[in-house]
Coordinates of C-alpha atoms in Angstrom, one line a residue:
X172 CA 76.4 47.8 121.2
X173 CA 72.8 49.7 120.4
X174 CA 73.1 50.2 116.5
X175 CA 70.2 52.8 114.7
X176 CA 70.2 51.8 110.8
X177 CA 68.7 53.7 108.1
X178 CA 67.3 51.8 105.3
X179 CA 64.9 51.9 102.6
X180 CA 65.0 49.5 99.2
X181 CA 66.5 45.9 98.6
X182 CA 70.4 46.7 99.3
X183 CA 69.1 48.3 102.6
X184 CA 66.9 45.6 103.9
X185 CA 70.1 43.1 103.0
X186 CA 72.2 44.9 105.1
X187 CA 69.5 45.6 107.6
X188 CA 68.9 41.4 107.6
X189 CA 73.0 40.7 108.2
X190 CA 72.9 43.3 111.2
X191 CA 69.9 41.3 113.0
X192 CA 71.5 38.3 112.2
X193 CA 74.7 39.6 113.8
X194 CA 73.3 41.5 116.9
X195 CA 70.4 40.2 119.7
X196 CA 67.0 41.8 119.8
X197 CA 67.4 44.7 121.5
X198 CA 70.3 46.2 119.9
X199 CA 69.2 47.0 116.7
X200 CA 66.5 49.7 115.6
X201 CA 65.8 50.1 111.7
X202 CA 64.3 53.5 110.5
X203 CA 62.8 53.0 107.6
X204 CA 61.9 55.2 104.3
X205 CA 58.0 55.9 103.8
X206 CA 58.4 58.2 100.7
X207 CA 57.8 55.8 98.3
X208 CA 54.3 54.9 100.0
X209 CA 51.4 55.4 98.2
X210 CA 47.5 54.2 97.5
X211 CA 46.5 51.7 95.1
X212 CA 43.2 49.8 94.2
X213 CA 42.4 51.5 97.6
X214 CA 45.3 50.4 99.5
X215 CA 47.8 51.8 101.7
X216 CA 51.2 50.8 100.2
X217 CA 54.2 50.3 101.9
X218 CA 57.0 49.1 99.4
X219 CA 59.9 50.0 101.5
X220 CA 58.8 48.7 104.7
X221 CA 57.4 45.8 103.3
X222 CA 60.7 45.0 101.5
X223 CA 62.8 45.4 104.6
X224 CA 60.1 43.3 106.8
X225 CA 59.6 40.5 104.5
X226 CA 63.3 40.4 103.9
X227 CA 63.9 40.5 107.8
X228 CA 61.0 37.6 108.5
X229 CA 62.8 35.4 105.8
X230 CA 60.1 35.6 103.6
X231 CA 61.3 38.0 100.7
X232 CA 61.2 36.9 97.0
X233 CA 65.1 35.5 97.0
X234 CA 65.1 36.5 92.6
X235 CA 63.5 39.6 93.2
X236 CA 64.3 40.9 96.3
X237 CA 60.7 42.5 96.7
X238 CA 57.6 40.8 97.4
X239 CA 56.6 37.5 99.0
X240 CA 58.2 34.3 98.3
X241 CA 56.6 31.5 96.8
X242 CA 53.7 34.4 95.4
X243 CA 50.7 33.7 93.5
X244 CA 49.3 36.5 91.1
X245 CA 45.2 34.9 90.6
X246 CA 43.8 38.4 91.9
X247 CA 46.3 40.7 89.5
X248 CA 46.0 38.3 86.9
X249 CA 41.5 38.3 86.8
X250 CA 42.1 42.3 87.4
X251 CA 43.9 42.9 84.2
X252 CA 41.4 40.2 82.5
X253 CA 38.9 42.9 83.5
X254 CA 40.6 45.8 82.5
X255 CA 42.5 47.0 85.5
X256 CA 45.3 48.7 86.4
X257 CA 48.1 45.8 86.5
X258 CA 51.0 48.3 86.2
X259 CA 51.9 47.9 90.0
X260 CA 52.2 43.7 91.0
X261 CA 51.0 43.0 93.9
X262 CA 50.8 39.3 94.5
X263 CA 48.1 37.3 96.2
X264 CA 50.0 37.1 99.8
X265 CA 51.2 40.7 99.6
X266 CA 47.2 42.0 99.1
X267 CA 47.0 40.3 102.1
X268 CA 49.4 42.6 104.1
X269 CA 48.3 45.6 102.5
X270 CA 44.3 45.0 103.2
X271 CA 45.1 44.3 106.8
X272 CA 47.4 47.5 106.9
X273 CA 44.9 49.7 105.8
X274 CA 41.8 48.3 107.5
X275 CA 44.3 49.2 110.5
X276 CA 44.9 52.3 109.7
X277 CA 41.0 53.3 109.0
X278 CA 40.2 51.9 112.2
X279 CA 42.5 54.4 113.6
X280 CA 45.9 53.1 114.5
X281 CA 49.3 54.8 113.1
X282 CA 51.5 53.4 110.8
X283 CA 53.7 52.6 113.5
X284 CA 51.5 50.6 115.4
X285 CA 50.6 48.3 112.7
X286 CA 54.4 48.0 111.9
X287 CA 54.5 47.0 115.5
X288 CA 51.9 44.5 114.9
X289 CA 53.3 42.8 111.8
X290 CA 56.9 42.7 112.8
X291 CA 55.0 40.4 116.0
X292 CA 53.1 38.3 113.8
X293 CA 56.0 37.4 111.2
X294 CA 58.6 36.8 114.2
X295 CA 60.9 39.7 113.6
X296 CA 62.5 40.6 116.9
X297 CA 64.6 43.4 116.1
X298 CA 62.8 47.1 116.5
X299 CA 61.5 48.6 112.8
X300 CA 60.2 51.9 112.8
X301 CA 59.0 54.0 110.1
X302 CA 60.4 57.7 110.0
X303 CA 56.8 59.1 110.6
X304 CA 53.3 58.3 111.0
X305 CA 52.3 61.4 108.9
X306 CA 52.0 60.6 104.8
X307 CA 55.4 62.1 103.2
X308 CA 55.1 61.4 99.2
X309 CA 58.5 61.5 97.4
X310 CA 57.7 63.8 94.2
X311 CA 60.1 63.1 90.8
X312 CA 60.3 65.9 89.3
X313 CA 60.9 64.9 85.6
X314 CA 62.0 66.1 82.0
X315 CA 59.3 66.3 79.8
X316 CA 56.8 64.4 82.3
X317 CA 56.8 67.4 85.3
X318 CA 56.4 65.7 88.7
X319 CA 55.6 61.9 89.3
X320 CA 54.8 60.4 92.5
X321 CA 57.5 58.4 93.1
X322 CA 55.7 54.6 92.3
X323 CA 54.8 56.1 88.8
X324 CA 58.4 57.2 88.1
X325 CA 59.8 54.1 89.3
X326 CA 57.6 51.4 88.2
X327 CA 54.8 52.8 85.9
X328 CA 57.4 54.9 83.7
X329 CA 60.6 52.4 84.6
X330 CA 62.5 55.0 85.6
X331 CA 63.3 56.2 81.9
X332 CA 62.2 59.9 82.2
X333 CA 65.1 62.2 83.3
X334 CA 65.5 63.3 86.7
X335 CA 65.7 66.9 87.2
X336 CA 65.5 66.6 91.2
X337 CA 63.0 65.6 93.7
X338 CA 60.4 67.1 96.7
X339 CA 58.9 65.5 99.6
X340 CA 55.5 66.5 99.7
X341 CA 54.2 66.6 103.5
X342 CA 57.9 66.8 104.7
X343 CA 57.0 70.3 106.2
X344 CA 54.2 68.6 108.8
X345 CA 56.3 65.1 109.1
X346 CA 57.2 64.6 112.9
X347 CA 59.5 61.4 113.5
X348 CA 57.7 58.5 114.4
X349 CA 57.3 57.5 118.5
X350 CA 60.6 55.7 119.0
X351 CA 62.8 57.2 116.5
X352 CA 64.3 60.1 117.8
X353 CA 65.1 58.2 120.9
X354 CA 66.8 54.9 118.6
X355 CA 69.0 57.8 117.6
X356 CA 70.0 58.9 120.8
X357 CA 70.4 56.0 122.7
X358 CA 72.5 54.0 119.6
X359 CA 76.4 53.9 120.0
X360 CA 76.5 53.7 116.2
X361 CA 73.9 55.2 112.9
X362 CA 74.8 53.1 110.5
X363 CA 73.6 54.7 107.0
X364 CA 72.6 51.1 104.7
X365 CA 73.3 51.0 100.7
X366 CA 70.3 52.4 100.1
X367 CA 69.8 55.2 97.3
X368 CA 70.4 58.4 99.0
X369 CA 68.5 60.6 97.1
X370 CA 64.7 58.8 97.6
X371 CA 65.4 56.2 100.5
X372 CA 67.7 58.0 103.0
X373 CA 67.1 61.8 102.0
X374 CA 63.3 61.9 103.4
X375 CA 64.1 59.8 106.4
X376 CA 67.0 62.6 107.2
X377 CA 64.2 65.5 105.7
X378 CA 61.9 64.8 108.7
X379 CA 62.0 67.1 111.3
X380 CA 64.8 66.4 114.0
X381 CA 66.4 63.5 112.4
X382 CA 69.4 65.1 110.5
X383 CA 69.7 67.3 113.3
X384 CA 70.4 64.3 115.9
X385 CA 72.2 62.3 113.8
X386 CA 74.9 64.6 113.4
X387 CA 75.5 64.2 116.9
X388 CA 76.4 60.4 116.8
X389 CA 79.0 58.3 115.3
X390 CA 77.9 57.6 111.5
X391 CA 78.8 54.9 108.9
X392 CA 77.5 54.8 105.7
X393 CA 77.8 52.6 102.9
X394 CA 77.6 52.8 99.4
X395 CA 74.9 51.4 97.1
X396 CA 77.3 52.3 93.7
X397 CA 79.8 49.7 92.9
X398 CA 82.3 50.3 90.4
X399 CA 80.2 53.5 89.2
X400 CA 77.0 51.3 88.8
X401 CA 74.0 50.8 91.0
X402 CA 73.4 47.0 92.1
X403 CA 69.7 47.4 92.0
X404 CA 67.8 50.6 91.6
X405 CA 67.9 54.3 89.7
X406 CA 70.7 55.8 91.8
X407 CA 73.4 55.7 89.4
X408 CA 70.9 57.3 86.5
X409 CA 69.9 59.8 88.9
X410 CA 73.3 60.7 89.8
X411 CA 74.4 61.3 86.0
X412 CA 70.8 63.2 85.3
X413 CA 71.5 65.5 88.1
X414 CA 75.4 66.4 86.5
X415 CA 77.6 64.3 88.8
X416 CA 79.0 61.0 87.8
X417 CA 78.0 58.5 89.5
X418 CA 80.5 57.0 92.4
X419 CA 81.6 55.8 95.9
X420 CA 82.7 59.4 96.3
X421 CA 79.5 61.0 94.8
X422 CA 77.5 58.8 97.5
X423 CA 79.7 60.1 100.7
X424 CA 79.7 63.6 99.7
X425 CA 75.8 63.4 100.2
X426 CA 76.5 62.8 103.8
X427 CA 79.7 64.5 104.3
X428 CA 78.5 67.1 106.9
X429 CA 77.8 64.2 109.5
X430 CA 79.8 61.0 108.1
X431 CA 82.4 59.9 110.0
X432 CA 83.4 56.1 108.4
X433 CA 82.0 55.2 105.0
X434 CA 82.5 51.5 103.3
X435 CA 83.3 51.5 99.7
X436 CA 83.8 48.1 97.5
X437 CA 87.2 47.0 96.1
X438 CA 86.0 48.0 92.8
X439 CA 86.0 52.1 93.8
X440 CA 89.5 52.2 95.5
X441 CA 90.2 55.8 93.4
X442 CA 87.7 57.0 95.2
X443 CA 89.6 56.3 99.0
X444 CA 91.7 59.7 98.9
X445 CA 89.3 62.0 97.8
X446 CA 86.8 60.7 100.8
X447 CA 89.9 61.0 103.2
X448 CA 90.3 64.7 102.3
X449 CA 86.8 65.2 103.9
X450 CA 87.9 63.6 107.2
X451 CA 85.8 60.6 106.3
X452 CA 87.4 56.9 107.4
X453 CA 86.8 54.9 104.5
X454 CA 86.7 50.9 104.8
X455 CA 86.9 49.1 101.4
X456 CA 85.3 45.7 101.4
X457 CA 83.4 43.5 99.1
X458 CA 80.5 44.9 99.3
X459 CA 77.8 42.7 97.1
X460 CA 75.5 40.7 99.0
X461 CA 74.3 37.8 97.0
X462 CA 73.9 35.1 99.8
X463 CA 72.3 35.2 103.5
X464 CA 76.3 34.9 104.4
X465 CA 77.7 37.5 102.6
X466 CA 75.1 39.8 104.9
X467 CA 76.3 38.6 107.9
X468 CA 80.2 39.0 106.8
X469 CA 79.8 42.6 105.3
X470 CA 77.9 43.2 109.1
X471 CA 80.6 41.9 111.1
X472 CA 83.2 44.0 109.5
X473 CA 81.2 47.3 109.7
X474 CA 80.2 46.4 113.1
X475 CA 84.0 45.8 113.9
X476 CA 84.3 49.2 111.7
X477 CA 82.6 51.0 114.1
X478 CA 84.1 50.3 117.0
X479 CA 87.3 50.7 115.8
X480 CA 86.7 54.4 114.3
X481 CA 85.3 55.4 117.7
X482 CA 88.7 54.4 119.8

């Protein structure tokens, strides 16, 4: 079984972590979001590939869910003594990835490459791709602040200014990274993680090609809203900003054109007819992944998900 995942944030790289602990090497491929990239103190940032490779390398901060375990802050700390920018936390370990990364990329190798690399050095064996090697920026566009790059909505402002919508800047000039378009076409199964679906999975299905080969295969998603609330993350305040409440339902419609299982917690069984209507197999499950073994459980039953919905 050759499963393609979509992932981007802390639910996602969960879910990503229970599928490579549930299938060998070479059968899983994880395209990952790059719109929340950006440069700090110099830096090239990745936060979403970072999040999903640390959390697939058994490293991740296990309170946070971002960052490195077992961090130290003494360079953040002596930057703020001097007046710096501390708004971002980047801990002593995690400069370390994103110096090597860039120095890499200045010295002319893609993005792809030096995920290549990294996934090497920290012993992750499954494939992780970005969606591109060209810069695609996700853009907030705001009440009363206009457009924020995506980092200064989220972590700068906290996410308190109201959504209006969003842009990808770069999208029109994105081509998918080497590998990606062929993960999708050689996977029996995409399998869409609880990611946020409007700034984690809507520029990975923006770039060019992507969307257009996934609706050719056999899709699962599942949802990052649980009983109307998001487990981590904006989604659910983005949802209500934009005028639709915030559900299961709300989540599947976003990828009703392609979808053809979705998995839904216990908590939003209201939602199961309304997502049958669309011709979407639903799969209700407990959904929350608090331990390493509730990742492999909620795995096993979409895996088993898959196949079934495909007899």
């Amino acid at each position: 079984m050759k499963i393609t995942a979509l992932a981007g944030g802390v639910g996602g790289a969960k879910l990503a972590d229970g599928l490579a602990r549930s299938l060998s090497a070479d059968e899983l491929t994880v395209i990952v979001n790059i719109g929340d990239d950006f440069d700090y103190f110099g830096f090239h940032i990745c936060p979403d590939l970072d999040t999903v490779c640390y959390t697939l390398a058994g490293m991740a901060n296990p309170d946070t869910g971002w960052g490195r375990a077992h961090e130290s802050w003494v360079v953040l700390d002596n930057i703020s003594k001097l007046g710096g920018p501390a708004w971002f936390h980047l801990g002593d370990q995690d400069i370390a990835t994103h110096i090597e990364r860039t120095r890499r990329l200045k010295a002319g190798e893609s993005l792809s490459q030096v995920v290549k690399a990294f996934c090497k050095a920290w012993g992750i064996r499954v494939n992780v791709l970005p969606m591109s090697d060209q810069d695609v920026r996700t853009i907030v566009q705001t009440k009363g602040l206009g457009e924020l790059e995506f980092q200064d909505y989220f972590v700068r402002n906290l996410c308190e200014p109201e959504v209006t919508g969003f842009r990808f800047q770069g999208i029109e000039t994105a081509m998918p990274a080497p590998g990606v378009i062929d993960a999708i076409r050689q996977a029996d199964y995409v399998i869409i993680c609880p990611s946020n679906p409007w700034v984690s999975i809507a520029p990975i299905l923006s770039v060019a090609g992507i969307r257009q080969e996934i609706r050719k295969k056999v899709v699962v998603a599942v949802s990052p809203i649980i009983g109307g609330q998001a487990v981590k993350g904006p989604a659910a305040k983005m949802f209500h900003e934009l005028g639709i409440e915030a559900s299961a339902m709300a989540v599947a419609s976003q990828y009703k054109d392609f979808l053809k299982g979705f998995v839904l917690d216990t908590l939003d069984t209201s939602n199961i007819d309304a997502i049958k209507q669309w011709g979407i197999i639903p799969l209700v499950s407990d959904t929350l992944m608090k331990t390493i073994e509730d990742r492999k459980r909620l795995a096993t039953e979409i895996l088993s998900f898959c196949y079934a919905i495909n007899q």
